[in-house]
mmCIF file of C-alpha atoms and ligand atoms in Angstrom:
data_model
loop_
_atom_site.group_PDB
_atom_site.id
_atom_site.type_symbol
_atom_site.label_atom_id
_atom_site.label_comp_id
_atom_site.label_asym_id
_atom_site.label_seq_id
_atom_site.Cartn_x
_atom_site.Cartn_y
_atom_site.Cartn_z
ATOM 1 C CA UNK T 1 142.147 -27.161 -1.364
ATOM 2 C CA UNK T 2 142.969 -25.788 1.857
ATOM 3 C CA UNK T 3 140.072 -26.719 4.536
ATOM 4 C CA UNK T 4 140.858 -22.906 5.707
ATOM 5 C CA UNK T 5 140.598 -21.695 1.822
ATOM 6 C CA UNK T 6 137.259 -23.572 1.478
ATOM 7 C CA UNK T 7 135.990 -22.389 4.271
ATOM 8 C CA UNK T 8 136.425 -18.516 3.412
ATOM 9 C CA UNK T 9 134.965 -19.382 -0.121
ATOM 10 C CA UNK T 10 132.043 -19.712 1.494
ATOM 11 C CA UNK T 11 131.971 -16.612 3.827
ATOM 12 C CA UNK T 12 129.053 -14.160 2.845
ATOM 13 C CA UNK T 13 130.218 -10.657 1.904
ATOM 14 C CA UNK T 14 128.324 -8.085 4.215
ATOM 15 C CA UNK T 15 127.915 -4.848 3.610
ATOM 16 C CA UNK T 16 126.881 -2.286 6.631
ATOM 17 C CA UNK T 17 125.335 1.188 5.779
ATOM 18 C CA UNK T 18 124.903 2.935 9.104
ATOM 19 C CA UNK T 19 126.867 2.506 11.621
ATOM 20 C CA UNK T 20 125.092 4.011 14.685
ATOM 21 C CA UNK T 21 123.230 2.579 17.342
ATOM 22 C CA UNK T 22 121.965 -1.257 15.484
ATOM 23 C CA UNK T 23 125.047 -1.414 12.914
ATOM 24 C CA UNK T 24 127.771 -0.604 15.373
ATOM 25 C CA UNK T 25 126.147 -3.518 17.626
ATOM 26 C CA UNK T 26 125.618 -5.889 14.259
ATOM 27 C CA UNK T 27 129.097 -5.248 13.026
ATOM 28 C CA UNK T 28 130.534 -5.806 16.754
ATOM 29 C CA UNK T 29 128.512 -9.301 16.919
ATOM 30 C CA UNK T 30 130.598 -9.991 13.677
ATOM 31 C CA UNK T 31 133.847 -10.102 14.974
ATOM 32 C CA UNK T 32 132.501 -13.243 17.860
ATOM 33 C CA UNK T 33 131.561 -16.912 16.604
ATOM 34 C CA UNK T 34 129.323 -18.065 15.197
ATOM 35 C CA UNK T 35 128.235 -15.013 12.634
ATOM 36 C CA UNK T 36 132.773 -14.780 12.169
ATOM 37 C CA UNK T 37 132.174 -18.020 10.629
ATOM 38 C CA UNK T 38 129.363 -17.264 8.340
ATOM 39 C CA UNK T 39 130.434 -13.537 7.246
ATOM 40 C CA UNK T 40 133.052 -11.571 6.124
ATOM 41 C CA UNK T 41 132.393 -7.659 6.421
ATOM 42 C CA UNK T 42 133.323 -6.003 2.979
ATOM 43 C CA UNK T 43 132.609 -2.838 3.642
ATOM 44 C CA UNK T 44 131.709 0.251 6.464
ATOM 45 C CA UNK T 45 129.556 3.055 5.463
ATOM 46 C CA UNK T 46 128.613 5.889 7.414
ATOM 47 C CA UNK T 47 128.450 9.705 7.177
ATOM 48 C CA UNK T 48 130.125 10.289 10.027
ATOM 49 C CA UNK T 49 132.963 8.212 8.449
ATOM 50 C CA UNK T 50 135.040 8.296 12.232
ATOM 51 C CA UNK T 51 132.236 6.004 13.522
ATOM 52 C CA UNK T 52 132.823 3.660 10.644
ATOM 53 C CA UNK T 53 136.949 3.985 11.076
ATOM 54 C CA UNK T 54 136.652 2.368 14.655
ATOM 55 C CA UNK T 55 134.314 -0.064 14.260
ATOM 56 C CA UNK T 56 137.007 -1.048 10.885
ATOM 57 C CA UNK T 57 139.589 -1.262 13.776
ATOM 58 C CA UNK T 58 138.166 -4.373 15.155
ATOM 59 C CA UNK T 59 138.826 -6.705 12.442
ATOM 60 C CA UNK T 60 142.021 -8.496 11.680
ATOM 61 C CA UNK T 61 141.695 -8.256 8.264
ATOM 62 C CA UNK T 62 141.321 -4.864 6.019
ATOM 63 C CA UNK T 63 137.761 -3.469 6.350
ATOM 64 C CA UNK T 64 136.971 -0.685 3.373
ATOM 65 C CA UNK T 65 135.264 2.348 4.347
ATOM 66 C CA UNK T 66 132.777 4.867 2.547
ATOM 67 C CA UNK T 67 130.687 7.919 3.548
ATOM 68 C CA UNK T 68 128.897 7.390 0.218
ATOM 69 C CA UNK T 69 126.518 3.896 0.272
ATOM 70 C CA UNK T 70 126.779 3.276 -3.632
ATOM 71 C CA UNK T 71 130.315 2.643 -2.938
ATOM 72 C CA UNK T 72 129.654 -0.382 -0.952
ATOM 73 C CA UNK T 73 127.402 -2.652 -3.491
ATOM 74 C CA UNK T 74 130.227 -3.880 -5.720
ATOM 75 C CA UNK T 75 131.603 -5.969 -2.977
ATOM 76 C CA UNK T 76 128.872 -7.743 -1.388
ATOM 77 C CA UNK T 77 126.575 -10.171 -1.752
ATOM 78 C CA UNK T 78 124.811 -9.056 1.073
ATOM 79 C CA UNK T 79 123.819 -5.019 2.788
ATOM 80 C CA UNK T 80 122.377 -3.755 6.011
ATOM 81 C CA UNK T 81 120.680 -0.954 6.007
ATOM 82 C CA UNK T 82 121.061 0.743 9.258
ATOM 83 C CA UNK T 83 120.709 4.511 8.461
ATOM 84 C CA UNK T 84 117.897 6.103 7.423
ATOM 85 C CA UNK T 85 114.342 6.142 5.918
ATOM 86 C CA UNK T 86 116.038 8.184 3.275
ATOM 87 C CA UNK T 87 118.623 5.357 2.523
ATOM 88 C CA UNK T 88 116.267 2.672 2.523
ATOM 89 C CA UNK T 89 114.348 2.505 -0.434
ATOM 90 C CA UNK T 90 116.811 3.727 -3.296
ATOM 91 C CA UNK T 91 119.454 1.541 -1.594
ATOM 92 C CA UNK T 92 117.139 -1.736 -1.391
ATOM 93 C CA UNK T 93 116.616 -1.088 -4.857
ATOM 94 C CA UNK T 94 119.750 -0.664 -6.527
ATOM 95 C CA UNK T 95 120.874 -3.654 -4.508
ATOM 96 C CA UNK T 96 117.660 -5.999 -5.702
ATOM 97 C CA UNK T 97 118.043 -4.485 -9.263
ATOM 98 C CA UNK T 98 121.648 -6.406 -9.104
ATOM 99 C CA UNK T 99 120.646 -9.385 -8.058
ATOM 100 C CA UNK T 100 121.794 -8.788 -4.300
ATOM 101 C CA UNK T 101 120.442 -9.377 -0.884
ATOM 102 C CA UNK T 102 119.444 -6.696 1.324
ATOM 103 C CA UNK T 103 118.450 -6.913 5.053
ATOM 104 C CA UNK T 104 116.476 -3.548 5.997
ATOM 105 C CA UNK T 105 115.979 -1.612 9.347
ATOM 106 C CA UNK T 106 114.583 1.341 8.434
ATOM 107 C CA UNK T 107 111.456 -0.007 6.986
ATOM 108 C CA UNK T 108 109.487 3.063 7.723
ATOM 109 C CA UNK T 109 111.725 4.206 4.296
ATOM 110 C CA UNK T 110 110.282 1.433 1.804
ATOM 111 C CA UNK T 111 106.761 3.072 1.962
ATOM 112 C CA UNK T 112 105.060 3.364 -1.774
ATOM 113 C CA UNK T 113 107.853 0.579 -2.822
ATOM 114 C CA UNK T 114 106.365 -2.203 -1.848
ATOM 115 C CA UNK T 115 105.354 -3.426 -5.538
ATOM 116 C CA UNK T 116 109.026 -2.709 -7.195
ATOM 117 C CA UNK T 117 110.685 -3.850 -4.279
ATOM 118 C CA UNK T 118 108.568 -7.234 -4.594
ATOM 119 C CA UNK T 119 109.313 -7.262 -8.374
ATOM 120 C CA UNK T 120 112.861 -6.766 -8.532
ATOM 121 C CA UNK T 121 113.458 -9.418 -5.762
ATOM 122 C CA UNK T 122 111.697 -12.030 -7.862
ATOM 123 C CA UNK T 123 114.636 -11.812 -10.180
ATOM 124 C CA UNK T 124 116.624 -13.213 -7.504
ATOM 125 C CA UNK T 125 117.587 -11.180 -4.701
ATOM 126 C CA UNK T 126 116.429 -11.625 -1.619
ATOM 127 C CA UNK T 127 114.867 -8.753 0.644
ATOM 128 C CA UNK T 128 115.200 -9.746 4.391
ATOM 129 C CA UNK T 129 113.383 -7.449 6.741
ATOM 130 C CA UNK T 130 113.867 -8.493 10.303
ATOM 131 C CA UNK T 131 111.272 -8.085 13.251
ATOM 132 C CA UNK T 132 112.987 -5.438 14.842
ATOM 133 C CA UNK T 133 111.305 -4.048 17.723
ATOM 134 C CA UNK T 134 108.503 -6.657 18.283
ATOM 135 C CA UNK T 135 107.826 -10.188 17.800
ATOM 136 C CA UNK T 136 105.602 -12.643 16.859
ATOM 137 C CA UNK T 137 105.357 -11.865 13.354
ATOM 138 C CA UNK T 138 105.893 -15.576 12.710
ATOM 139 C CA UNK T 139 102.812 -16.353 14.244
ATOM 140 C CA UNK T 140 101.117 -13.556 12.423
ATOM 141 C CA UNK T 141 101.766 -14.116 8.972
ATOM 142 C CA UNK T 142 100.725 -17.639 9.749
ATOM 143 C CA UNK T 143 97.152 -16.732 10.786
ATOM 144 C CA UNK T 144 97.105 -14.006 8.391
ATOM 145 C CA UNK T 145 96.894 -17.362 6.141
ATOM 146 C CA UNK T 146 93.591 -18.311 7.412
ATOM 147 C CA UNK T 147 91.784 -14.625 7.417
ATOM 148 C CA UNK T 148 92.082 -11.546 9.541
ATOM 149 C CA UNK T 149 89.145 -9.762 10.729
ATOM 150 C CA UNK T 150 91.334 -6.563 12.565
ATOM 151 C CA UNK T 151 94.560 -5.649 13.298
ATOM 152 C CA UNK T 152 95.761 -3.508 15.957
ATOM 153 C CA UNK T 153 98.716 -2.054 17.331
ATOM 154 C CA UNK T 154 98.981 0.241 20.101
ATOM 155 C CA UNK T 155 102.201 1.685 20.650
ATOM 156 C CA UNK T 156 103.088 3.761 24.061
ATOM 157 C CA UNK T 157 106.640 5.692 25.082
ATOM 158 C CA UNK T 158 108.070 7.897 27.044
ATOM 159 C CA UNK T 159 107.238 11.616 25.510
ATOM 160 C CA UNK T 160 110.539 12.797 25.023
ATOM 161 C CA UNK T 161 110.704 9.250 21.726
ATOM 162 C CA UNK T 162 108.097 11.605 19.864
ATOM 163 C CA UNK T 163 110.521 14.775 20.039
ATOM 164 C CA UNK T 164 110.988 15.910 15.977
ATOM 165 C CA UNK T 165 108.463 13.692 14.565
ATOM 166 C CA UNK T 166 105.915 15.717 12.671
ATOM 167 C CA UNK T 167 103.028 14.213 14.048
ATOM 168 C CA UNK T 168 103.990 15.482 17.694
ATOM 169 C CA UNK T 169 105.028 18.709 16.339
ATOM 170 C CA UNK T 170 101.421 19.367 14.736
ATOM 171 C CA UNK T 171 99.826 19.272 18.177
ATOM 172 C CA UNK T 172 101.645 21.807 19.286
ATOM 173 C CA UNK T 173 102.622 19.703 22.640
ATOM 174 C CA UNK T 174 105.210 20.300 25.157
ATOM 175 C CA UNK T 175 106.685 16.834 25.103
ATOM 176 C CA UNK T 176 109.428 17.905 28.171
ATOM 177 C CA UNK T 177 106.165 18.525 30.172
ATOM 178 C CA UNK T 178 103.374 16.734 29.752
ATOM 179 C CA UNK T 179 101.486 15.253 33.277
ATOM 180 C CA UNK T 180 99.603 12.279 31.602
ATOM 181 C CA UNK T 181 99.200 10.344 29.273
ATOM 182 C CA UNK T 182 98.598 12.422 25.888
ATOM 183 C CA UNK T 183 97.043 10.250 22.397
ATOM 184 C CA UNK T 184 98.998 11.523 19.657
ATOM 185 C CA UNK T 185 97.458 9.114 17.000
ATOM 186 C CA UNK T 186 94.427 7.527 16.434
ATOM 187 C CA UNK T 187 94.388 5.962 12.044
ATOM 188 C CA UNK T 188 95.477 3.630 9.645
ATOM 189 C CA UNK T 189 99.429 2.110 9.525
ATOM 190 C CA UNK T 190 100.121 3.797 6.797
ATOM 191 C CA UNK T 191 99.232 7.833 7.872
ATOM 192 C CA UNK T 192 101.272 6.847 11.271
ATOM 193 C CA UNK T 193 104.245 5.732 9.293
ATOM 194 C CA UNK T 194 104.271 9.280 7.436
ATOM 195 C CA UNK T 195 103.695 11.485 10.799
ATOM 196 C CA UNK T 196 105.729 9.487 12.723
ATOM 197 C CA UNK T 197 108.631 8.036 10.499
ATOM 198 C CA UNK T 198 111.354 7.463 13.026
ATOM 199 C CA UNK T 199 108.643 5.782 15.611
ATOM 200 C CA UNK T 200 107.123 3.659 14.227
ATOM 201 C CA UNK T 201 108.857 1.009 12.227
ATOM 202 C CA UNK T 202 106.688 -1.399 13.905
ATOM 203 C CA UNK T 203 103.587 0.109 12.031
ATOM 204 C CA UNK T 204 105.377 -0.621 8.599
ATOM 205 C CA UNK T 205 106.569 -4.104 9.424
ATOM 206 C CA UNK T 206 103.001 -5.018 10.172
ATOM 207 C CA UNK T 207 102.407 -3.577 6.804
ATOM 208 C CA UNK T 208 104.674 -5.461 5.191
ATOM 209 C CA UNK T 209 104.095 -8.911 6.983
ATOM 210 C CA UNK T 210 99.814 -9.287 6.973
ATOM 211 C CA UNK T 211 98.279 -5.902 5.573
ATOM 212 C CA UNK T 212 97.222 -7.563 2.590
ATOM 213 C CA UNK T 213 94.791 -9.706 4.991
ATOM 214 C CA UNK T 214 93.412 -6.954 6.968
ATOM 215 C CA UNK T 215 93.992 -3.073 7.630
ATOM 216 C CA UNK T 216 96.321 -2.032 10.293
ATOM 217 C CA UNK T 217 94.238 -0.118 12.798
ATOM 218 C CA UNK T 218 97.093 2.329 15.097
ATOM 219 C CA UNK T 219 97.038 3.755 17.958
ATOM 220 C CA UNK T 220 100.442 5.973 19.501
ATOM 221 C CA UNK T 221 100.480 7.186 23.111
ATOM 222 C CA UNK T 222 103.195 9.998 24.744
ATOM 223 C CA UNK T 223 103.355 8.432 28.216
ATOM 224 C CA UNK T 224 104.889 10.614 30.818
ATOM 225 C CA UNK T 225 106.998 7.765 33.629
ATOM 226 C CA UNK T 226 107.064 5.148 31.215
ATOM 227 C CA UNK T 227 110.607 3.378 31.164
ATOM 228 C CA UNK T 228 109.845 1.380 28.324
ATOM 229 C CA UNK T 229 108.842 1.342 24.357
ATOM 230 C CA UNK T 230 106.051 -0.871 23.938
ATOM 231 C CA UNK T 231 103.693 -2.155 21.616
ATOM 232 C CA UNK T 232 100.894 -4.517 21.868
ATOM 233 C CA UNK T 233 99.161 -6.167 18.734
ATOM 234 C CA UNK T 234 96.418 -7.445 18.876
ATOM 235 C CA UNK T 235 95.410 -10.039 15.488
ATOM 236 C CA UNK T 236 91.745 -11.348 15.311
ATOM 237 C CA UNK T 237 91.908 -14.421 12.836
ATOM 238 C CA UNK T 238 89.644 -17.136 11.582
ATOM 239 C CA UNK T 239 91.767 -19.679 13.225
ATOM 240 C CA UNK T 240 92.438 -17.522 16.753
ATOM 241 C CA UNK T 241 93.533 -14.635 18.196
ATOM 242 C CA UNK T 242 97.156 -13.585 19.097
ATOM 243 C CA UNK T 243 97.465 -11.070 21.678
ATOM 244 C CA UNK T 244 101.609 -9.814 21.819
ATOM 245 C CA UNK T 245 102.736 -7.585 24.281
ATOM 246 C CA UNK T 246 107.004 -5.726 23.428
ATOM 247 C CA UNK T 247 108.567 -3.785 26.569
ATOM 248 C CA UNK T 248 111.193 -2.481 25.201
ATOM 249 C CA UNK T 249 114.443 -1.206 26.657
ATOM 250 C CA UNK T 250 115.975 1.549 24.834
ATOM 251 C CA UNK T 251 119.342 1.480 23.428
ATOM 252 C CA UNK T 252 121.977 3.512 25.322
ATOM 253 C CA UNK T 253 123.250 4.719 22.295
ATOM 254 C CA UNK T 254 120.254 5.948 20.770
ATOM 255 C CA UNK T 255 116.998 6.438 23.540
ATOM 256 C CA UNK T 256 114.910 6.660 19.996
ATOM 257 C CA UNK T 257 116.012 2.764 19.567
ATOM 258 C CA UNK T 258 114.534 -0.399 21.306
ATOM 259 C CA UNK T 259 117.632 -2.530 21.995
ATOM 260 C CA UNK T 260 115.298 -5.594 20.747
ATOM 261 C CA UNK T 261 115.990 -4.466 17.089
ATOM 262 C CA UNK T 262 119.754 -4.293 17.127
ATOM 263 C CA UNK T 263 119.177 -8.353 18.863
ATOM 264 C CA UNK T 264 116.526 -8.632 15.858
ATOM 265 C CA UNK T 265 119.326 -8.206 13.028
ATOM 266 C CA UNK T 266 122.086 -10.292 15.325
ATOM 267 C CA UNK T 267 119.157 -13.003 15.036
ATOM 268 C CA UNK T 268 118.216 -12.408 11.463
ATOM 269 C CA UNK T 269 121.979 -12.991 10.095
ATOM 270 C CA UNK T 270 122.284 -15.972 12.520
ATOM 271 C CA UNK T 271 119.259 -17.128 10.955
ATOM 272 C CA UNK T 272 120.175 -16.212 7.069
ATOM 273 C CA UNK T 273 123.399 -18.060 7.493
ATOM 274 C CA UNK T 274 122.159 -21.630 9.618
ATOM 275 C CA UNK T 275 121.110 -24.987 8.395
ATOM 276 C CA UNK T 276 118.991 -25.149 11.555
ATOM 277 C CA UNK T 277 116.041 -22.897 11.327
ATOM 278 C CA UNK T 278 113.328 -21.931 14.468
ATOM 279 C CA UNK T 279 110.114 -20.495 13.617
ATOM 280 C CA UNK T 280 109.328 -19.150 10.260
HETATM 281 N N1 NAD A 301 112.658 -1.944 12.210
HETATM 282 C C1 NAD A 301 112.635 -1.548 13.474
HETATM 283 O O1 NAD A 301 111.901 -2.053 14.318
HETATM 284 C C2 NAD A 301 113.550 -0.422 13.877
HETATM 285 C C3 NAD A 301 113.799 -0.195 15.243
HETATM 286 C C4 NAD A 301 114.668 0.837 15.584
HETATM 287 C C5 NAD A 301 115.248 1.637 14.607
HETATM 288 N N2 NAD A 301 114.962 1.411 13.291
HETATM 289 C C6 NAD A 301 115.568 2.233 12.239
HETATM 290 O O2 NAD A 301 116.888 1.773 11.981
HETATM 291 C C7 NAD A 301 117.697 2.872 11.557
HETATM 292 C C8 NAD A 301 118.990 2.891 12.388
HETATM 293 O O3 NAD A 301 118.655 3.120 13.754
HETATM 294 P P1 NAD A 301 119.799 3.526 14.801
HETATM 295 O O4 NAD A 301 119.153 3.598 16.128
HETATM 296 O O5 NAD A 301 121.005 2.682 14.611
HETATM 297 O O6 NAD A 301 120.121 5.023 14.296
HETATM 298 P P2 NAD A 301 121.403 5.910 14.663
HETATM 299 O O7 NAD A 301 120.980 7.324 14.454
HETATM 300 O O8 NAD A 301 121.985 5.502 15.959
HETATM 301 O O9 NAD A 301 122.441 5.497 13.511
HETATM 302 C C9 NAD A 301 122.241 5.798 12.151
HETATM 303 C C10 NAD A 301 123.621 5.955 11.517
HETATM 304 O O10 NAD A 301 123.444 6.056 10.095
HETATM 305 C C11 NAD A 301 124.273 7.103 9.626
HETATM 306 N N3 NAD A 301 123.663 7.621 8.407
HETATM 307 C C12 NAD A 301 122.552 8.371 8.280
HETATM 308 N N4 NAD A 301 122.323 8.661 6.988
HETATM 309 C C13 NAD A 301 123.306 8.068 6.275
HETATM 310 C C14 NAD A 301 123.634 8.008 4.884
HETATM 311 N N5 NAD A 301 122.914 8.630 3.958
HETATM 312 N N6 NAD A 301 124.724 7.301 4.505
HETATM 313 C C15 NAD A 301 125.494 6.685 5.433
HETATM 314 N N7 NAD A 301 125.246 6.725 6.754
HETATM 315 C C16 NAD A 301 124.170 7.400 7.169
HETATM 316 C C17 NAD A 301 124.324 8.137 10.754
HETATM 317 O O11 NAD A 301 125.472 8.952 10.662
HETATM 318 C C18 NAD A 301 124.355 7.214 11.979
HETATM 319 O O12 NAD A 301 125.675 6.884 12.360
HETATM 320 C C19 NAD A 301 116.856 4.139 11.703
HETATM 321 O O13 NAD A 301 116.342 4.513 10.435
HETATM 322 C C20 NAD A 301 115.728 3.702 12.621
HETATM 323 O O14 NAD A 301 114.525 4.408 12.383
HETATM 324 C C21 NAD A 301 114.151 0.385 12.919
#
């Protein structure tokens, strides 16, 4: 055999549904060694199907595109969810419940799956859920292994990164004109995931990465001057305490979106695709 032939036996077939702010930048980090060498993109899938059209337009080989995300399963061994809460459970399960691999963004979506999702993956799929706008969860899970007294994460951003979320909209604020800094939230992960589902993603990956150790305690702030998205978590353990601080930029393309989690899926499919692995 060809060494060429060989080596695109061995590409992994990537799917990408959503192709907005993180899946335009995933699927343009494609086309450049070394994730070229390691994927092969086998489908585009976007409602706005132009967005999906140019992105296809980069590639020197044919690139199928969809509008509908069902469409894209048959030909991949792996998808990215980049869309929507909406998207991201049924499409994490229908791709587990066929064996497949799934890498998901919008974990914010999964909520009140965790136990099915967890199922159908032990039947061989793989559910990848990358750090996306914070870090350290490496370090976290690994003192979650010892015993966690408290968890808490305290997430602050400009007011205008609230606008639409139902959890702003019940306090009846002003969020173009607020002076100082307001408290929007004060409660466990799981009631800030449901008023704030486009926010905080971070709240839910904590979920999924050491809830079952200790309850995530949250805290949201509208912060009027603030340039940055950021979140601190703070983990008291048996064995220490981790203290991480996130300032995130936003993405240009989407102010709602830390550019840290369209780095965090570059890094993930490096990572899902190495023989050399740092960190957990
Ligand atoms: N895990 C994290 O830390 C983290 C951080 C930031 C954003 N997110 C989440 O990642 C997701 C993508 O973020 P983004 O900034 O790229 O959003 P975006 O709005 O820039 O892009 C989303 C794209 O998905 C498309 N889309 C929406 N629904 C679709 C559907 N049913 N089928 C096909 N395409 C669909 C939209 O047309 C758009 O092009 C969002 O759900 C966001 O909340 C997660």
């Amino acid at each position: 055999m060809k060494k060429s032939a060989r080596a695109s036996e061995k590409l992994l077939r990537l799917a990408v549904v959503g192709c907005g702010a993180i899946g335009s930048e995933a699927v343009r980090a494609l086309v450049k060694k070394p994730l070229s060498r390691a994927y092969r993109l086998a489908g585009l899938c976007d409602l706005k199907l132009e967005r999906a059209r140019s992105l296809a337009r980069l590639f020197h080989y044919p690139v199928p595109i969809h509008s509908d995300w069902r469409n894209v399963l048959d030909d991949a061994d792996l998808v990215l969810e980049s869309a929507s809460g909406e998207v991201a459970g049924p499409l994490a399960e229908a791709v587990l419940a066929r064996g497949g691999d799934v890498l998901v963004l919008s974990v914010g979506g999964l909520a009140g799956r965790e136990g099915v999702l967890r199922r159908l993956a032990e039947k061989g799929g793989h559910l990848y859920i990358p750090s996306g706008a914070i870090g350290g969860l490496d370090a976290a899970q690994a003192l979650a292994l010892n015993g966690l007294k408290k968890v808490t994460l305290i997430t602050r951003k400009p007011p205008l990164g609230f606008r639409g979320s139902p959890g702003a909209a019940r306090l009846g604020l002003d969020l173009g004109r607020l002076k100082k800094e307001v408290r929007l939230f004060r409660g466990p992960a799981k009631e800030a995931v449901r008023l704030f589902p486009q926010n905080v993603n971070v709240a839910s990956l904590l979920e999924w990465g050491v809830a079952a150790a200790a309850p995530i305690h949250v805290e949201i702030y509208a912060t009027p001057g603030l340039r940055t998205n950021t979140h601190e978590i703070i983990l008291e353990g048996r064995a220490g305490r981790i203290r991480i601080q996130v300032n995130n930029f936003p993405s240009q393309a989407n102010p709602k979106t830390s550019r840290l989690a369209s780095l965090s899926v570059i890094a993930m499919l490096r990572k899902i695709s190495a023989n050399v692995r740092i960190g957990t």
